[in-house]
Every structure is written in C-alpha cells, then in structure tokens.
Amino acid sequence: MSDALQKLPRHVGFIIDGNGRWAKERGLPRTKGHEAGIKNLDVVLHECFYTYQIPLVSLYCFSTENWHRPKQEVDFLIKYFTNYLKTNDFVKKFPGVKLNIMGDYTKFPPKLVKNADQVIAATKNETKFVLNLGINYSGQDELVRAYNRMLQDGVTAVDRATVEKYLYTHDQPPLDYVVRTSGEQRLSNFMLWQVSYAELHFPKTNWPAFGKTELHAALLEYQRRDRRFGSIKEETKAEDEPKQK
Ligand code: IPE
Ligand code: IPE
Ligand code: MG
C-alpha cells in the first residue's frame, strides 16, 4: 500500500480534532468521541512508525486552552490519557518508541504524572522512533518556557540554535508536515516554532474516522507538495543560468 510513496515526512504532526463532532453525528456524547479518538491514536501511530517508518510523530492531544471545557469532559480526557500511559501497554504497543511529553504535564493528577514518568523512563533509550505527546501544551508557552530557562542559565546571546536547544523538541528536526483533521484551518497554538516551514493539510475527516486510508491519502498529498524553503526549484535555477556561447 505504501509502494506509491517515495517522499515521506521525517517529522509529522497531528492536530487531533473533531472527536466531539464525530460523536454528535452519531447521537453520542462527546466523551464517546474522545474514546474513539484515543483508540484511533494507535491505528495512526502504528501506521506512521511501523508501516511508513516515519521516525518522529508529534501529537496535539490537549491544549492549555482545553482546560476551559466542562469539568466532566476534562476529567474523561485525563482518565483516557492516564490509561494510555500505562507503561506495560505502551512498551508492548510501541516497540522502539521513545516518549517525549510536550507541555507541563505535572498540572495533571498524580496518577497521570506517575504513569507518564514511568513511560518516559522505560523508553528513554529507544532510538528508532520518537513520539512527542502534547498534553497541557501551548506553542506560545513552550517559547516562554524556553526564554525563562535561558535566563535561568545566564544565557546572554541568543540565536536560532539556542532557542531550539531549549524547546521540548531539542535535537529533533522541525516539522515537515502538519495534518489537522475535521476541516478546521488553524494551528490553535501547535508547535509555533517547529512549524515554520512545514506543509499544512486540513482533511475534512474527523479524527476518530481518520484511519489507514485517510493517512495514506494525506501522505500522498505531502508527496505532491513542492517545498522550496525560500529558494527556487533546482531546474528553474538551471534554466535561468546564462547559456554558454
Ligand atoms: C479533539 O476533538 C480533542 C481535543 C481537543 C481534546 P474536539 O473535542 O476538539 O472535537 P470537536 O472539535 O469539538 O468536534
Ligand atoms: C486544538 O483543538 C487542540 C488540540 C487538538 C489538542 P481545539 O478543538 O481545542 O481547537 P479550537 O478551539 O477549535 O481552535
Ligand atoms: Mg475541536
């Protein structure tokens, strides 16, 4: 199935959106949408890591703004994340994957924090794949945190490399591709630094229905993109060169 794909992103980000609408369309409570959405994480992560061998995946699962949702919904999400981060399940499901959490997860209840710490410790020596999990995450907060940590360290001169060193994603390449499901066309505070030259894609499918076929289609879409990074195409450069007389 992946045969037609020759150009894959090294680092792909997913903004998980549309769980609530998926549930509403089916006459279900929003929490059922989250339940289905969490299950779908496994499908997409497995495809990315083991079918397509994409080494870095960033998932935006809970923003700093999501605390404004009804307490019952937030509590459900916390419960799902807590279960998702059970060490034995995680390492069995995701061999070779190192977990890196983006966001101040210490603001969650102790059980989630404990589970997260255990998975981080259990996977810290994995080198094949990385999962950046954004929970209580905000791109603006990540930058503020980076600047504060620089001040604490007495940093007096800052360049791009310095900023990158202080991000959750230090030592990682930037995002190549960001997919936001449900048709919304915004970043909602997702990895504002790392997204600088990423290709963006906004499929209409709600996250719980974004399965293998939709992922494959999204990766084909990436392959069609022409990334220039401010330069011009190599063949255009050649065409414009003065002809030798
Ligand atoms: C994404 O689905 C999950 C989180 C942001 C936690 P939503 O819950 O935002 O679903 P919609 O956008 O209301 O459909
Ligand atoms: C963005 O989704 C945050 C996450 C996917 C975690 P939201 O549903 O919270 O974003 P808005 O409110 O539609 O921008
Ligand atoms: Mg939403």
Short mmCIF file of C-alpha atoms and ligand atoms in Angstrom, two decimals:
data_model
loop_
_atom_site.label_atom_id
_atom_site.label_comp_id
_atom_site.label_asym_id
_atom_site.label_seq_id
_atom_site.Cartn_x
_atom_site.Cartn_y
_atom_site.Cartn_z
CA MET A 1 0.00 0.00 0.00
CA SER A 2 2.87 2.34 0.80
CA ASP A 3 4.55 1.50 -2.55
CA ALA A 4 3.43 4.68 -4.28
CA LEU A 5 5.06 6.77 -1.57
CA GLN A 6 8.59 7.81 -2.32
CA LYS A 7 8.83 11.02 -0.32
CA LEU A 8 7.77 10.78 3.29
CA PRO A 9 7.99 13.38 6.03
CA ARG A 10 10.63 12.77 8.67
CA HIS A 11 8.57 14.58 11.27
CA VAL A 12 4.79 14.67 11.07
CA GLY A 13 2.43 16.43 13.48
CA PHE A 14 -1.23 15.68 14.01
CA ILE A 15 -3.68 18.13 15.48
CA ILE A 16 -6.32 15.73 16.71
CA ASP A 17 -9.63 17.46 16.06
CA GLY A 18 -13.27 16.56 15.57
CA ASN A 19 -13.84 13.98 18.30
CA GLY A 20 -16.87 15.90 19.56
CA ARG A 21 -18.39 16.33 16.10
CA TRP A 22 -17.79 12.66 15.28
CA ALA A 23 -19.81 11.72 18.39
CA LYS A 24 -22.53 14.30 17.72
CA GLU A 25 -23.07 12.98 14.19
CA ARG A 26 -23.78 9.60 15.76
CA GLY A 27 -26.03 10.89 18.52
CA LEU A 28 -23.40 10.03 21.12
CA PRO A 29 -21.99 12.09 24.00
CA ARG A 30 -18.70 13.90 23.30
CA THR A 31 -16.85 11.56 25.64
CA LYS A 32 -17.58 8.66 23.24
CA GLY A 33 -15.86 10.70 20.56
CA HIS A 34 -12.79 11.02 22.77
CA GLU A 35 -12.86 7.31 23.49
CA ALA A 36 -12.90 6.55 19.75
CA GLY A 37 -10.28 9.23 19.18
CA ILE A 38 -7.88 7.70 21.69
CA LYS A 39 -8.34 4.27 20.07
CA ASN A 40 -7.55 5.81 16.72
CA LEU A 41 -4.22 7.11 18.02
CA ASP A 42 -2.99 3.51 18.00
CA VAL A 43 -4.03 3.00 14.39
CA VAL A 44 -2.32 6.14 13.12
CA LEU A 45 0.81 5.76 15.25
CA HIS A 46 1.25 2.15 14.15
CA GLU A 47 0.95 3.10 10.52
CA CYS A 48 3.36 6.02 10.88
CA PHE A 49 6.03 4.12 12.77
CA TYR A 50 5.84 0.57 11.52
CA THR A 51 4.32 0.81 8.05
CA TYR A 52 5.86 4.04 6.86
CA GLN A 53 8.89 4.14 9.19
CA ILE A 54 8.38 7.83 9.98
CA PRO A 55 10.83 8.44 12.82
CA LEU A 56 9.12 11.40 14.52
CA VAL A 57 5.45 11.92 15.26
CA SER A 58 4.05 14.83 17.28
CA LEU A 59 0.50 14.59 18.58
CA TYR A 60 -1.51 17.51 19.89
CA CYS A 61 -3.96 15.94 22.30
CA PHE A 62 -4.74 18.57 24.97
CA SER A 63 -4.03 22.28 24.77
CA THR A 64 -3.57 24.69 27.66
CA GLU A 65 -6.87 26.18 26.45
CA ASN A 66 -8.71 22.86 26.71
CA TRP A 67 -8.97 23.32 30.49
CA HIS A 68 -11.83 25.70 29.67
CA ARG A 69 -14.04 22.76 28.68
CA PRO A 70 -16.67 21.35 31.08
CA LYS A 71 -15.07 19.58 34.03
CA GLN A 72 -16.73 16.30 33.16
CA GLU A 73 -15.15 16.30 29.69
CA VAL A 74 -11.72 17.28 31.03
CA ASP A 75 -11.96 14.53 33.66
CA PHE A 76 -12.76 11.96 30.97
CA LEU A 77 -9.80 13.05 28.87
CA ILE A 78 -7.50 12.84 31.89
CA LYS A 79 -8.77 9.32 32.57
CA TYR A 80 -8.10 8.26 28.96
CA PHE A 81 -4.61 9.80 28.95
CA THR A 82 -3.81 8.15 32.28
CA ASN A 83 -4.75 4.74 30.87
CA TYR A 84 -2.96 5.43 27.63
CA LEU A 85 0.25 5.99 29.55
CA LYS A 86 0.39 2.65 31.33
CA THR A 87 3.98 1.51 30.87
CA ASN A 88 3.40 -2.16 30.09
CA ASP A 89 0.76 -1.40 27.49
CA PHE A 90 2.78 1.39 25.95
CA VAL A 91 6.02 -0.56 25.51
CA LYS A 92 4.15 -3.58 24.16
CA LYS A 93 2.19 -1.49 21.68
CA PHE A 94 5.06 0.73 20.59
CA PRO A 95 8.38 -1.11 20.46
CA GLY A 96 11.29 1.19 19.64
CA VAL A 97 9.36 4.35 20.51
CA LYS A 98 10.72 6.94 22.92
CA LEU A 99 8.05 9.04 24.62
CA ASN A 100 8.68 12.75 24.94
CA ILE A 101 5.97 14.85 26.55
CA MET A 102 5.45 18.42 25.40
CA GLY A 103 3.65 20.58 27.94
CA ASP A 104 3.58 20.88 31.71
CA TYR A 105 2.05 17.52 32.50
CA THR A 106 2.70 18.00 36.21
CA LYS A 107 -0.53 20.02 36.22
CA PHE A 108 -2.46 16.76 35.74
CA PRO A 109 -3.40 14.47 38.66
CA PRO A 110 -0.57 12.47 40.30
CA LYS A 111 -1.60 9.17 38.69
CA LEU A 112 -1.17 10.55 35.19
CA VAL A 113 2.13 12.17 36.16
CA LYS A 114 3.38 8.90 37.62
CA ASN A 115 2.38 6.90 34.54
CA ALA A 116 3.96 9.46 32.22
CA ASP A 117 7.21 9.47 34.21
CA GLN A 118 7.33 5.69 34.12
CA VAL A 119 6.86 5.51 30.34
CA ILE A 120 9.46 8.25 29.83
CA ALA A 121 11.94 6.31 31.99
CA ALA A 122 11.14 2.97 30.36
CA THR A 123 11.56 4.29 26.83
CA LYS A 124 14.41 6.77 27.29
CA ASN A 125 16.99 4.63 25.50
CA GLU A 126 14.86 3.94 22.43
CA THR A 127 16.38 5.46 19.33
CA LYS A 128 14.28 4.34 16.36
CA PHE A 129 11.16 6.45 16.81
CA VAL A 130 10.02 9.39 18.93
CA LEU A 131 6.50 10.25 19.96
CA ASN A 132 6.11 13.86 21.10
CA LEU A 133 2.88 13.93 23.04
CA GLY A 134 1.38 17.39 23.55
CA ILE A 135 -0.70 17.47 26.71
CA ASN A 136 -1.33 20.73 28.53
CA TYR A 137 0.67 22.07 25.60
CA SER A 138 0.82 25.52 24.02
CA GLY A 139 3.35 26.66 21.44
CA GLN A 140 3.49 30.14 22.97
CA ASP A 141 4.09 28.68 26.43
CA GLU A 142 6.84 26.47 25.03
CA LEU A 143 8.65 29.58 23.80
CA VAL A 144 8.10 31.49 27.06
CA ARG A 145 9.43 28.46 28.95
CA ALA A 146 12.46 28.35 26.68
CA TYR A 147 13.25 32.05 27.25
CA ASN A 148 12.84 31.70 31.02
CA ARG A 149 15.14 28.70 31.09
CA MET A 150 17.71 30.65 29.09
CA LEU A 151 17.54 33.46 31.66
CA GLN A 152 18.00 30.95 34.47
CA ASP A 153 21.05 29.56 32.71
CA GLY A 154 22.50 33.06 32.31
CA VAL A 155 22.36 32.93 28.51
CA THR A 156 23.32 36.38 27.21
CA ALA A 157 23.26 35.88 23.42
CA VAL A 158 20.51 34.06 21.59
CA ASP A 159 20.37 32.69 18.10
CA ARG A 160 18.03 30.15 16.49
CA ALA A 161 20.13 27.22 17.65
CA THR A 162 19.96 28.48 21.23
CA VAL A 163 16.16 28.68 21.14
CA GLU A 164 15.93 25.20 19.65
CA LYS A 165 18.10 23.82 22.42
CA TYR A 166 15.51 24.94 24.98
CA LEU A 167 12.42 23.57 23.25
CA TYR A 168 10.71 20.28 24.07
CA THR A 169 11.95 19.09 20.69
CA HIS A 170 15.66 19.85 21.16
CA ASP A 171 17.84 17.69 18.90
CA GLN A 172 14.91 16.93 16.61
CA PRO A 173 14.37 18.11 13.05
CA PRO A 174 11.49 20.56 12.54
CA LEU A 175 8.03 19.51 11.44
CA ASP A 176 7.79 18.60 7.77
CA TYR A 177 4.06 18.10 7.70
CA VAL A 178 1.11 19.00 9.91
CA VAL A 179 -2.25 17.33 9.48
CA ARG A 180 -5.26 18.80 11.27
CA THR A 181 -8.39 16.73 10.98
CA SER A 182 -12.03 17.92 10.95
CA GLY A 183 -11.54 20.66 8.36
CA GLU A 184 -10.59 23.48 10.74
CA GLN A 185 -7.82 25.53 9.16
CA ARG A 186 -5.82 26.86 12.08
CA LEU A 187 -2.92 25.80 14.28
CA SER A 188 -4.51 26.56 17.67
CA ASN A 189 -1.10 27.12 19.27
CA PHE A 190 0.58 23.98 17.92
CA MET A 191 4.41 23.92 17.76
CA LEU A 192 4.72 27.50 16.56
CA TRP A 193 8.49 27.42 16.23
CA GLN A 194 8.82 23.96 14.70
CA VAL A 195 6.04 24.56 12.16
CA SER A 196 7.90 27.38 10.36
CA TYR A 197 8.40 25.59 7.02
CA ALA A 198 6.02 22.66 7.47
CA GLU A 199 3.47 21.78 4.81
CA LEU A 200 -0.06 22.02 6.17
CA HIS A 201 -3.01 19.77 5.38
CA PHE A 202 -6.59 20.07 6.59
CA PRO A 203 -8.61 16.97 5.70
CA LYS A 204 -12.34 17.18 6.45
CA THR A 205 -12.47 13.81 8.22
CA ASN A 206 -12.98 13.91 11.98
CA TRP A 207 -10.14 12.35 13.95
CA PRO A 208 -11.88 9.10 15.03
CA ALA A 209 -12.58 8.32 11.35
CA PHE A 210 -9.08 9.24 10.16
CA GLY A 211 -7.82 5.70 9.54
CA LYS A 212 -5.23 3.96 7.38
CA THR A 213 -6.79 5.04 4.07
CA GLU A 214 -7.02 8.69 5.11
CA LEU A 215 -3.45 8.65 6.38
CA HIS A 216 -2.22 7.18 3.13
CA ALA A 217 -4.10 9.87 1.20
CA ALA A 218 -2.56 12.54 3.44
CA LEU A 219 0.92 11.19 2.80
CA LEU A 220 0.27 11.18 -0.95
CA GLU A 221 -0.76 14.81 -0.59
CA TYR A 222 2.56 15.55 1.14
CA GLN A 223 4.39 13.93 -1.73
CA ARG A 224 2.70 16.30 -4.17
CA ARG A 225 3.93 19.38 -2.30
CA ASP A 226 6.81 21.34 -3.66
CA ARG A 227 8.94 22.54 -0.76
CA ARG A 228 11.20 25.43 -1.60
CA PHE A 229 12.34 26.90 1.75
CA GLY A 230 12.60 30.36 0.24
CA SER A 231 14.72 29.27 -2.68
CA ILE A 232 13.62 28.33 -6.19
CA LYS A 233 13.45 24.95 -7.89
CA GLU A 234 16.78 23.47 -8.96
CA GLU A 235 15.59 23.01 -12.56
CA THR A 236 14.43 26.65 -12.69
CA LYS A 237 17.86 27.77 -11.48
CA ALA A 238 19.48 25.77 -14.28
CA GLU A 239 17.07 27.21 -16.88
CA ASP A 240 17.89 30.76 -15.81
CA GLU A 241 21.63 30.36 -15.99
CA PRO A 242 23.18 32.31 -18.89
CA LYS A 243 23.71 29.99 -21.82
CA GLN A 244 27.34 29.33 -22.78
CA LYS A 245 28.08 30.89 -26.15
C1 IPE B 1 -10.25 16.94 19.66
O1 IPE B 1 -11.58 16.88 19.42
C2 IPE B 1 -9.84 16.52 21.05
C3 IPE B 1 -9.30 17.59 21.89
C4 IPE B 1 -9.05 18.80 21.50
C5 IPE B 1 -9.04 17.27 23.27
P1 IPE B 1 -12.58 18.02 19.91
O2 IPE B 1 -13.05 17.65 21.29
O3 IPE B 1 -11.98 19.35 19.81
O4 IPE B 1 -13.77 17.83 18.89
P2 IPE B 1 -14.66 18.98 18.26
O5 IPE B 1 -13.74 19.98 17.65
O6 IPE B 1 -15.47 19.57 19.38
O7 IPE B 1 -15.50 18.26 17.26
C1 IPE B 2 -6.87 22.05 19.19
O1 IPE B 2 -8.18 21.62 19.14
C2 IPE B 2 -6.18 21.46 20.37
C3 IPE B 2 -5.95 20.04 20.29
C4 IPE B 2 -6.15 19.30 19.23
C5 IPE B 2 -5.45 19.43 21.47
P1 IPE B 2 -9.37 22.53 19.72
O2 IPE B 2 -10.63 21.88 19.28
O3 IPE B 2 -9.18 22.74 21.16
O4 IPE B 2 -9.10 23.90 18.98
P2 IPE B 2 -10.06 25.10 18.58
O5 IPE B 2 -10.69 25.59 19.83
O6 IPE B 2 -11.07 24.56 17.61
O7 IPE B 2 -9.15 26.09 17.93
MG MG B 3 -12.01 20.80 18.40
#
